[in-house]
mmCIF file of C-alpha atoms in Angstrom:
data_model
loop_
_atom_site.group_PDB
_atom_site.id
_atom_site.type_symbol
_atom_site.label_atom_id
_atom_site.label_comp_id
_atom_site.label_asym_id
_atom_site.label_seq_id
_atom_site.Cartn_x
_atom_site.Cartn_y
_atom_site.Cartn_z
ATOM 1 C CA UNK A 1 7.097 2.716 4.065
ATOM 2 C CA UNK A 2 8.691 3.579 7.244
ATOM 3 C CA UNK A 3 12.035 3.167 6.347
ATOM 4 C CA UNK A 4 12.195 4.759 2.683
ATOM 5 C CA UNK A 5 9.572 7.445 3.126
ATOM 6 C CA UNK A 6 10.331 10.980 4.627
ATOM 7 C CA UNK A 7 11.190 10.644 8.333
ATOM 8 C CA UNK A 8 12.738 7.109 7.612
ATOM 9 C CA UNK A 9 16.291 6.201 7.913
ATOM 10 C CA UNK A 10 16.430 5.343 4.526
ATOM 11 C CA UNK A 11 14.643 8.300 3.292
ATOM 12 C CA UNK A 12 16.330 11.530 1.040
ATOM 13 C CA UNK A 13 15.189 13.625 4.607
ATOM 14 C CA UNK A 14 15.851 11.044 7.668
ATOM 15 C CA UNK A 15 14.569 12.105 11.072
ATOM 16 C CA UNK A 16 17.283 14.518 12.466
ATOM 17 C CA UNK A 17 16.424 13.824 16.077
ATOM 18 C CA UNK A 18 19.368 10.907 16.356
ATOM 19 C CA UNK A 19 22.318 9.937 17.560
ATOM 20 C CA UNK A 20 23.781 8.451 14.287
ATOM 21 C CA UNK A 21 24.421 9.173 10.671
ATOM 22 C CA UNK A 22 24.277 6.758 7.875
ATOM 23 C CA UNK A 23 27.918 6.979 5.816
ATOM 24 C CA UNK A 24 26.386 5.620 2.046
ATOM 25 C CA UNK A 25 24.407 6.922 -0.622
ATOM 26 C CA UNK A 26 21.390 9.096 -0.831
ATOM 27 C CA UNK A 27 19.419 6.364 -2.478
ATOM 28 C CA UNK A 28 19.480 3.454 -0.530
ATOM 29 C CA UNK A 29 18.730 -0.128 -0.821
ATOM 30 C CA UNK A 30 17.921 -2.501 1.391
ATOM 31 C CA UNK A 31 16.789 -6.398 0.969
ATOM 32 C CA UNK A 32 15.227 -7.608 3.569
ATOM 33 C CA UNK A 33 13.813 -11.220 3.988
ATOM 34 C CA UNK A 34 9.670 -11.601 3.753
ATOM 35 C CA UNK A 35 9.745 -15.129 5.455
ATOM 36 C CA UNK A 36 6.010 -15.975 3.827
ATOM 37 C CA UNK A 37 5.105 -18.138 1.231
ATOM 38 C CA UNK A 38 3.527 -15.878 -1.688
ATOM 39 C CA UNK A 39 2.287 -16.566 -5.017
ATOM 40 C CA UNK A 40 0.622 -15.034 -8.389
ATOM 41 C CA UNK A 41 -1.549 -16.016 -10.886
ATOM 42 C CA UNK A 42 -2.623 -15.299 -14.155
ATOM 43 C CA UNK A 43 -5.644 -16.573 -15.695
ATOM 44 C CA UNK A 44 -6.157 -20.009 -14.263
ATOM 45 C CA UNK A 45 -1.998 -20.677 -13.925
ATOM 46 C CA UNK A 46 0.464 -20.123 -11.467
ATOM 47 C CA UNK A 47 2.872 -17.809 -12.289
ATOM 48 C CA UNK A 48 5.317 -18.557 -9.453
ATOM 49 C CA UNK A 49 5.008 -20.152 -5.486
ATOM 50 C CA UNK A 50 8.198 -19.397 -3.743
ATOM 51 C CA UNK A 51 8.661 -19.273 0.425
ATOM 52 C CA UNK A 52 12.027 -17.718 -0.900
ATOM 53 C CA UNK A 53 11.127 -13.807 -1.198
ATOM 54 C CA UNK A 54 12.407 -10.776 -0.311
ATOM 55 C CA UNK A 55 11.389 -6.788 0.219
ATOM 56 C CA UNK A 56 13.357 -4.435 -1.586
ATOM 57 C CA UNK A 57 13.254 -1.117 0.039
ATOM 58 C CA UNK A 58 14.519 1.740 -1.871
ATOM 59 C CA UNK A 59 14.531 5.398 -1.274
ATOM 60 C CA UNK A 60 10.949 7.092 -1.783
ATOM 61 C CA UNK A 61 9.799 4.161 -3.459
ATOM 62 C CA UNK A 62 6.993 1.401 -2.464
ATOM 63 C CA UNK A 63 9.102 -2.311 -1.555
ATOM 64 C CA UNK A 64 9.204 -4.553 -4.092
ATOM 65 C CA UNK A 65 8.604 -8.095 -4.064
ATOM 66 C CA UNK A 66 11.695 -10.291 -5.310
ATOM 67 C CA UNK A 67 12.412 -13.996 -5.193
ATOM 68 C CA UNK A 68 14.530 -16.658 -6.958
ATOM 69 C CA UNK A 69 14.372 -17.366 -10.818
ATOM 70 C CA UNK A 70 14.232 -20.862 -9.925
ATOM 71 C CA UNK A 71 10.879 -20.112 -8.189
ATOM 72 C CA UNK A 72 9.188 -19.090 -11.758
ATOM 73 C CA UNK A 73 7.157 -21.071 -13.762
ATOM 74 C CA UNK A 74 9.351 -21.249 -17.070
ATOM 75 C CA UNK A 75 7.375 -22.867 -19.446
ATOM 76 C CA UNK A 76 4.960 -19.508 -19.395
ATOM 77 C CA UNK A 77 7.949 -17.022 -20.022
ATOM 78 C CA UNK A 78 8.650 -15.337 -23.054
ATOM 79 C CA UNK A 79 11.777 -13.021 -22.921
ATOM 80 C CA UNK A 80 11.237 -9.941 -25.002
ATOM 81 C CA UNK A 81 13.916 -7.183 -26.274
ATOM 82 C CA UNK A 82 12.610 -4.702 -23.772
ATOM 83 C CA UNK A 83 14.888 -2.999 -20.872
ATOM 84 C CA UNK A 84 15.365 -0.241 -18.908
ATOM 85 C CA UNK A 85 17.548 1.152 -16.820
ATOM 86 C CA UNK A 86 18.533 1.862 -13.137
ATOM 87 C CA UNK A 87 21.303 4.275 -11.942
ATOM 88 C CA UNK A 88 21.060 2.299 -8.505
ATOM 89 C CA UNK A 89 20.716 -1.476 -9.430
ATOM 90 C CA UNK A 90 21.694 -1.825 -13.705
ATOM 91 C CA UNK A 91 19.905 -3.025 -16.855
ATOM 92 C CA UNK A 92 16.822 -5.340 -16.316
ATOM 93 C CA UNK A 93 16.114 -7.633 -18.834
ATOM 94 C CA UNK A 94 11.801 -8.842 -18.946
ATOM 95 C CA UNK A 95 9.760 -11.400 -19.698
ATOM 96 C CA UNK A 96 6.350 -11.390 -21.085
ATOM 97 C CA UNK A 97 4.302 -14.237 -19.235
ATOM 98 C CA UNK A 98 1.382 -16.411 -21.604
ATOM 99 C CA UNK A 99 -1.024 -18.443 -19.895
ATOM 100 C CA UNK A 100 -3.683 -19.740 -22.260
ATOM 101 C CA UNK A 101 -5.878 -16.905 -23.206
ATOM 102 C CA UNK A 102 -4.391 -14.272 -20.667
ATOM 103 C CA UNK A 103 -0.778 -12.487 -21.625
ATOM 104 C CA UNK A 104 0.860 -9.650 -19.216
ATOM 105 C CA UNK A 105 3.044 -8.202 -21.341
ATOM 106 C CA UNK A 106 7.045 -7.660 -19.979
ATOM 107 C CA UNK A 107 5.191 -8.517 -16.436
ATOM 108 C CA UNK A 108 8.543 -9.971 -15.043
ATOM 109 C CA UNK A 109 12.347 -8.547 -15.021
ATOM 110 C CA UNK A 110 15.687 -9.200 -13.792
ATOM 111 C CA UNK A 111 18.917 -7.842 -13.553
ATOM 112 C CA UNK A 112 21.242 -9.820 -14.478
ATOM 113 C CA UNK A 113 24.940 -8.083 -13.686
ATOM 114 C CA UNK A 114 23.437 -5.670 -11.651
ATOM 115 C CA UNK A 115 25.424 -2.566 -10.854
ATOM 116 C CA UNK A 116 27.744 -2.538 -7.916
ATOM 117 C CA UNK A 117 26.777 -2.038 -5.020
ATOM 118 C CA UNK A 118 23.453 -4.458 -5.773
ATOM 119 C CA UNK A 119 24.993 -7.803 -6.596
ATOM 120 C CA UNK A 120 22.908 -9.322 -4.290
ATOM 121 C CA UNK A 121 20.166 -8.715 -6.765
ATOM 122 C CA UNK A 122 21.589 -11.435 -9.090
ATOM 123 C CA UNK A 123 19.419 -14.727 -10.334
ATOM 124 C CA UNK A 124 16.109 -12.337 -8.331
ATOM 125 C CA UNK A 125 13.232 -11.358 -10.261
ATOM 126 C CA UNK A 126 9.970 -9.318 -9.584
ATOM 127 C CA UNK A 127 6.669 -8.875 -10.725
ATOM 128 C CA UNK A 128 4.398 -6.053 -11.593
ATOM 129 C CA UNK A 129 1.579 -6.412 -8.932
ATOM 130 C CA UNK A 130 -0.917 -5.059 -11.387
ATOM 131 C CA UNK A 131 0.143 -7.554 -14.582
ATOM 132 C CA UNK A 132 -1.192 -10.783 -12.388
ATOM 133 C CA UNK A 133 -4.849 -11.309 -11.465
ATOM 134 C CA UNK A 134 -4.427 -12.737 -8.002
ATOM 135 C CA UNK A 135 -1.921 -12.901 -5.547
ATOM 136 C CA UNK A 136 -1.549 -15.104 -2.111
ATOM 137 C CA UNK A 137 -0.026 -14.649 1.101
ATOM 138 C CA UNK A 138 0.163 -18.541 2.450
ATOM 139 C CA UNK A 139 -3.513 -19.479 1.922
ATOM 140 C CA UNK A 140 -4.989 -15.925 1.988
ATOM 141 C CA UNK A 141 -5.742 -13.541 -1.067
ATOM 142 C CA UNK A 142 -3.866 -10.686 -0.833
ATOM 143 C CA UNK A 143 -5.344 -7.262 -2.616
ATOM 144 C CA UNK A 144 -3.291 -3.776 -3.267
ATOM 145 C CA UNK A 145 0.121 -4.839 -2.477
ATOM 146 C CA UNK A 146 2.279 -7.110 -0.385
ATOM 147 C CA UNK A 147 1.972 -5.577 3.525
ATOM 148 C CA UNK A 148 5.451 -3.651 4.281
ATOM 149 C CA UNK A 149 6.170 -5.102 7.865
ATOM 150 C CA UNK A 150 7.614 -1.401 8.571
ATOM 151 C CA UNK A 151 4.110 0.106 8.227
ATOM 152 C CA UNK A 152 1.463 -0.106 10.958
ATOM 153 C CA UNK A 153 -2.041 0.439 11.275
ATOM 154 C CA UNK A 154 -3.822 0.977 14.720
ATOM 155 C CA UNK A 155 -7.535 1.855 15.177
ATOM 156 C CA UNK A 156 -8.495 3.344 18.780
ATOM 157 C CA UNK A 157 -11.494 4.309 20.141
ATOM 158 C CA UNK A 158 -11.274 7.603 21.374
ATOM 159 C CA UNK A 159 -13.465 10.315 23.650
ATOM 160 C CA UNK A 160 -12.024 13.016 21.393
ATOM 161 C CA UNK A 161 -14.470 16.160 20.326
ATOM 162 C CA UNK A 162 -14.182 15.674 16.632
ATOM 163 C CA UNK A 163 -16.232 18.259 14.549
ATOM 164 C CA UNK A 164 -16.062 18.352 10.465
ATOM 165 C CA UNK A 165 -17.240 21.952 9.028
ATOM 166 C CA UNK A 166 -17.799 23.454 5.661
ATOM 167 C CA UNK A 167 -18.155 27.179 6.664
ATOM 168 C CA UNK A 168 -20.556 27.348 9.180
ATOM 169 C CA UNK A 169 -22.134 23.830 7.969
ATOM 170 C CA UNK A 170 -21.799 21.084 10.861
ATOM 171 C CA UNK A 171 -21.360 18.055 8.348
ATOM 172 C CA UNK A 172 -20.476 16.006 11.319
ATOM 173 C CA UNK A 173 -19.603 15.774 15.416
ATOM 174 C CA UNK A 174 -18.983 13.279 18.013
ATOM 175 C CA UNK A 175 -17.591 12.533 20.846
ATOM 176 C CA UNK A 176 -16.778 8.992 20.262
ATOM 177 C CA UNK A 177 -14.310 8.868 17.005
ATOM 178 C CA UNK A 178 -12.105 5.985 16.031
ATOM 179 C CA UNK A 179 -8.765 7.121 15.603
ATOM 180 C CA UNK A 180 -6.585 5.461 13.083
ATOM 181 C CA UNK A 181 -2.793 6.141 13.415
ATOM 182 C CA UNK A 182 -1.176 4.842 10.377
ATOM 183 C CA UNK A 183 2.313 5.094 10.076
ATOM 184 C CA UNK A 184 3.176 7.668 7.620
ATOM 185 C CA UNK A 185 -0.140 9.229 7.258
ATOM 186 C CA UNK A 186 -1.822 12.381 9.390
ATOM 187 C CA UNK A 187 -3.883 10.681 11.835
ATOM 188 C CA UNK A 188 -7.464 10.141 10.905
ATOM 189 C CA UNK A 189 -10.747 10.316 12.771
ATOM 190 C CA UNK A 190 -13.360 7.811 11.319
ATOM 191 C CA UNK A 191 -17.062 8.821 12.895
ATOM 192 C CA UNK A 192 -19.975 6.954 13.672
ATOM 193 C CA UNK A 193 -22.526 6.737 10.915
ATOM 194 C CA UNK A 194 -25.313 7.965 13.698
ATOM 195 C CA UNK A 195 -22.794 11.225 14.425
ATOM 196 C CA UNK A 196 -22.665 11.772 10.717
ATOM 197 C CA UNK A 197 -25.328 14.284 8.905
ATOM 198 C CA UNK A 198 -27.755 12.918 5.990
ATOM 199 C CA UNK A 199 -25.789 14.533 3.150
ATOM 200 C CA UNK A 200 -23.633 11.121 2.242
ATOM 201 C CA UNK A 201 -24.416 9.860 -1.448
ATOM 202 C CA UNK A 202 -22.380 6.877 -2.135
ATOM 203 C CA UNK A 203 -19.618 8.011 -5.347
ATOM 204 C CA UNK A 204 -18.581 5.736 -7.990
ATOM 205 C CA UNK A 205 -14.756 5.948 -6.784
ATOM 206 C CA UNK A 206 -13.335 2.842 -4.818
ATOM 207 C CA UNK A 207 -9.963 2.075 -3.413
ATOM 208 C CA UNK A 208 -7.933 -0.576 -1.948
ATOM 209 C CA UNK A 209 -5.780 -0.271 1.163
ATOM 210 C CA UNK A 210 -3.310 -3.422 1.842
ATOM 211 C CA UNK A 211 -4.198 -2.549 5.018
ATOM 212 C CA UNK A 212 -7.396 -1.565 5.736
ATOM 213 C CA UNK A 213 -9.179 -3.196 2.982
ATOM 214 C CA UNK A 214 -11.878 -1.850 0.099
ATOM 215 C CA UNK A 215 -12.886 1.554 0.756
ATOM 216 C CA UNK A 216 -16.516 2.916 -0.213
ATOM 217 C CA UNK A 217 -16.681 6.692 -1.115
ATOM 218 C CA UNK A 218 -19.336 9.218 -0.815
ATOM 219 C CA UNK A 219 -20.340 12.233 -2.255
ATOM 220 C CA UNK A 220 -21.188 15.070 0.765
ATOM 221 C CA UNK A 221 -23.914 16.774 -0.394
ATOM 222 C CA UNK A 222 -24.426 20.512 1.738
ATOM 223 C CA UNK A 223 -26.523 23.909 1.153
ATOM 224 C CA UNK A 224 -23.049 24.618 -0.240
ATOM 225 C CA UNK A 225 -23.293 22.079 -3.117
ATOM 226 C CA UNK A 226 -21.807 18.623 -3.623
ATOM 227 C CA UNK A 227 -18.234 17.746 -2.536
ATOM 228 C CA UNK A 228 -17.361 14.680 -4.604
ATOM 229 C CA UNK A 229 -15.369 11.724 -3.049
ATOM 230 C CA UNK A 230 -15.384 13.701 -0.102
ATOM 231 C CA UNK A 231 -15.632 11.055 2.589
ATOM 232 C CA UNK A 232 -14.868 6.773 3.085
ATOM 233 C CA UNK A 233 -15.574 4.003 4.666
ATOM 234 C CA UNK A 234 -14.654 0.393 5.418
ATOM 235 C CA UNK A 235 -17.516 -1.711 5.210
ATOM 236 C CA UNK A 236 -15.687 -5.166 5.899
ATOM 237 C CA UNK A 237 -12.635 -4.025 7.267
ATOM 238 C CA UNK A 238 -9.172 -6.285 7.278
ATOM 239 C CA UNK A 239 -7.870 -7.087 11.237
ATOM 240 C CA UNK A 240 -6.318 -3.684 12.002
ATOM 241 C CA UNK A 241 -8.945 -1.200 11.123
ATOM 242 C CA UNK A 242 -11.853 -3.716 12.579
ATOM 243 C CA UNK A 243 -12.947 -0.703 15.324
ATOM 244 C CA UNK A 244 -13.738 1.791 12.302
ATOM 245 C CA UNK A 245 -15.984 -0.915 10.539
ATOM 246 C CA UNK A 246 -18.431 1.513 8.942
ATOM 247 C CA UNK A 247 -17.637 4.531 10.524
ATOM 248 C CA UNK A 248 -16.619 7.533 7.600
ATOM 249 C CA UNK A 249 -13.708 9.646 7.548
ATOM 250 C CA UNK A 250 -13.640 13.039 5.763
ATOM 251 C CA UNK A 251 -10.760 14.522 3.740
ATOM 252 C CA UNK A 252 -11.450 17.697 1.290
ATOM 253 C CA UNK A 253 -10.088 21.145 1.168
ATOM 254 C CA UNK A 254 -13.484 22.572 1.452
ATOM 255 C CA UNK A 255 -13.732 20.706 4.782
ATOM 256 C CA UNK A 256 -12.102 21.403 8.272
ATOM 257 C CA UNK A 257 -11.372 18.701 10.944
ATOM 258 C CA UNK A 258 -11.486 20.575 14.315
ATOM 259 C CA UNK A 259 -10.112 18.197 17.183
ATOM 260 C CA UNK A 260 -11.254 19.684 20.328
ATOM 261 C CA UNK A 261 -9.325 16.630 22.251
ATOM 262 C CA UNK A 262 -11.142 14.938 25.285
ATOM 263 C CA UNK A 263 -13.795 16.565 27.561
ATOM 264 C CA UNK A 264 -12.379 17.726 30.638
ATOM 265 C CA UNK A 265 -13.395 15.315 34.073
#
């Protein structure tokens, strides 16, 4: 995300504060080895197992995962009629994958004379994420996304006055946040359940971070009324956000954050 997200270098808006310019396009592509062996399934196949993949960063977009035709599991492809089209990297051609029972529909593509400019993209293909039902990194599941090596996550505990308001409503204070810089992304401050008020209902929303792991939402429930999916948690944290383990974050507009930054010795 770092390098194809505002402030990047291969952003539309890269960081002015350097002693270089880039001489290319606005949109940029870059492919960038992702020396890991990764693999998908579908049902109770494998799709593909390749130690042969690659990032593709492109401007304001997510990387995608590419790797070697060779690499697929032919005898589940279908090639369909369906194609689009990319000003930056051509016509992709897709399959539709069958295994038994399950089918992902035009799950795969290719381009196969990509543009100029992208030949390097020739005999690749990628994956939707979403169109398989498990992906691996080596021996580990892997859930939201394949980890961009460019993006970081770093949980700190901190002696920062953190207060979280809704008018004159305290809905939370401590002294002793977590801070989570994440690159990207404002930092956060994640608070210990004990430093939070009693107004948390759990929510039905859920997300996954490829970094942090499966978030829990809540409700926060005031004399004002109910904020919905107001406030998170980790509950089982992945390896960089282990300090926050249980500790919620806020984030609504009806909310403010007030950092009052460290007591004074």
């Amino acid at each position: 995300m770092t390098l194809t997200f505002p402030g990047g270098p291969l952003s539309e808006s890269p960081a002015e504060s350097v002693n270089y310019s880039i001489d290319g396009p606005g949109h940029r592509l870059l492919l960038h080895p992702h020396a890991r062996r990764v693999r998908a399934h579908l049902g109770d196949e494998k799709v593909f197992d390749t130690t042969r993949g690659s990032l593709l960063h492109e401007t304001a977009i997510l990387p995608r995962f590419y790797f070697p035709e060779a690499d697929l599991r032919a005898d589940l492809l279908e090639p369909t009629d369906h194609s689009t089209h990319c000003p930056f990297k051509g016509d992709a051609s897709y399959w539709t994958v069958r295994a038994g029972e399950s089918v992902a529909e035009n799950a795969i593509w290719t381009y196969r004379e990509p543009i100029a400019g992208a030949e390097w993209l020739r005999g690749l293909v990628s994956v939707y994420w979403e169109a398989m039902d498990t992906w691996f990194e080596e021996d580990e599941e892997v859930r939201g996304h394949l980890r961009d090596p460019y993006h970081r996550v770093d949980a700190r505990q901190s002696s920062r006055r953190v207060t979280v308001t809704r008018g004159d409503e305290v809905i939370a204070r401590t002294e002793n946040p977590i801070t989570v810089f994440e690159t990207g992304i404002p930092t956060r401050f994640y608070i210990p359940r004990e430093d939070v008020g009693p107004g948390l209902a759990v929510s039905e929303k859920q997300a996954i971070c490829a970094y942090k792991g499966d978030a829990t939402y809540y409700s926060v429930e005031s004399e004002s009324g109910t904020l919905e999916d107001a406030a998170w948690s980790y509950e089982d944290p992945l390896e960089s956000a282990l300090p926050a383990k249980g500790a919620v974050c806020f984030d609504h507009d009806e909310l403010t954050i007030t950092d009052e930054g460290a007591p004074q010795a």
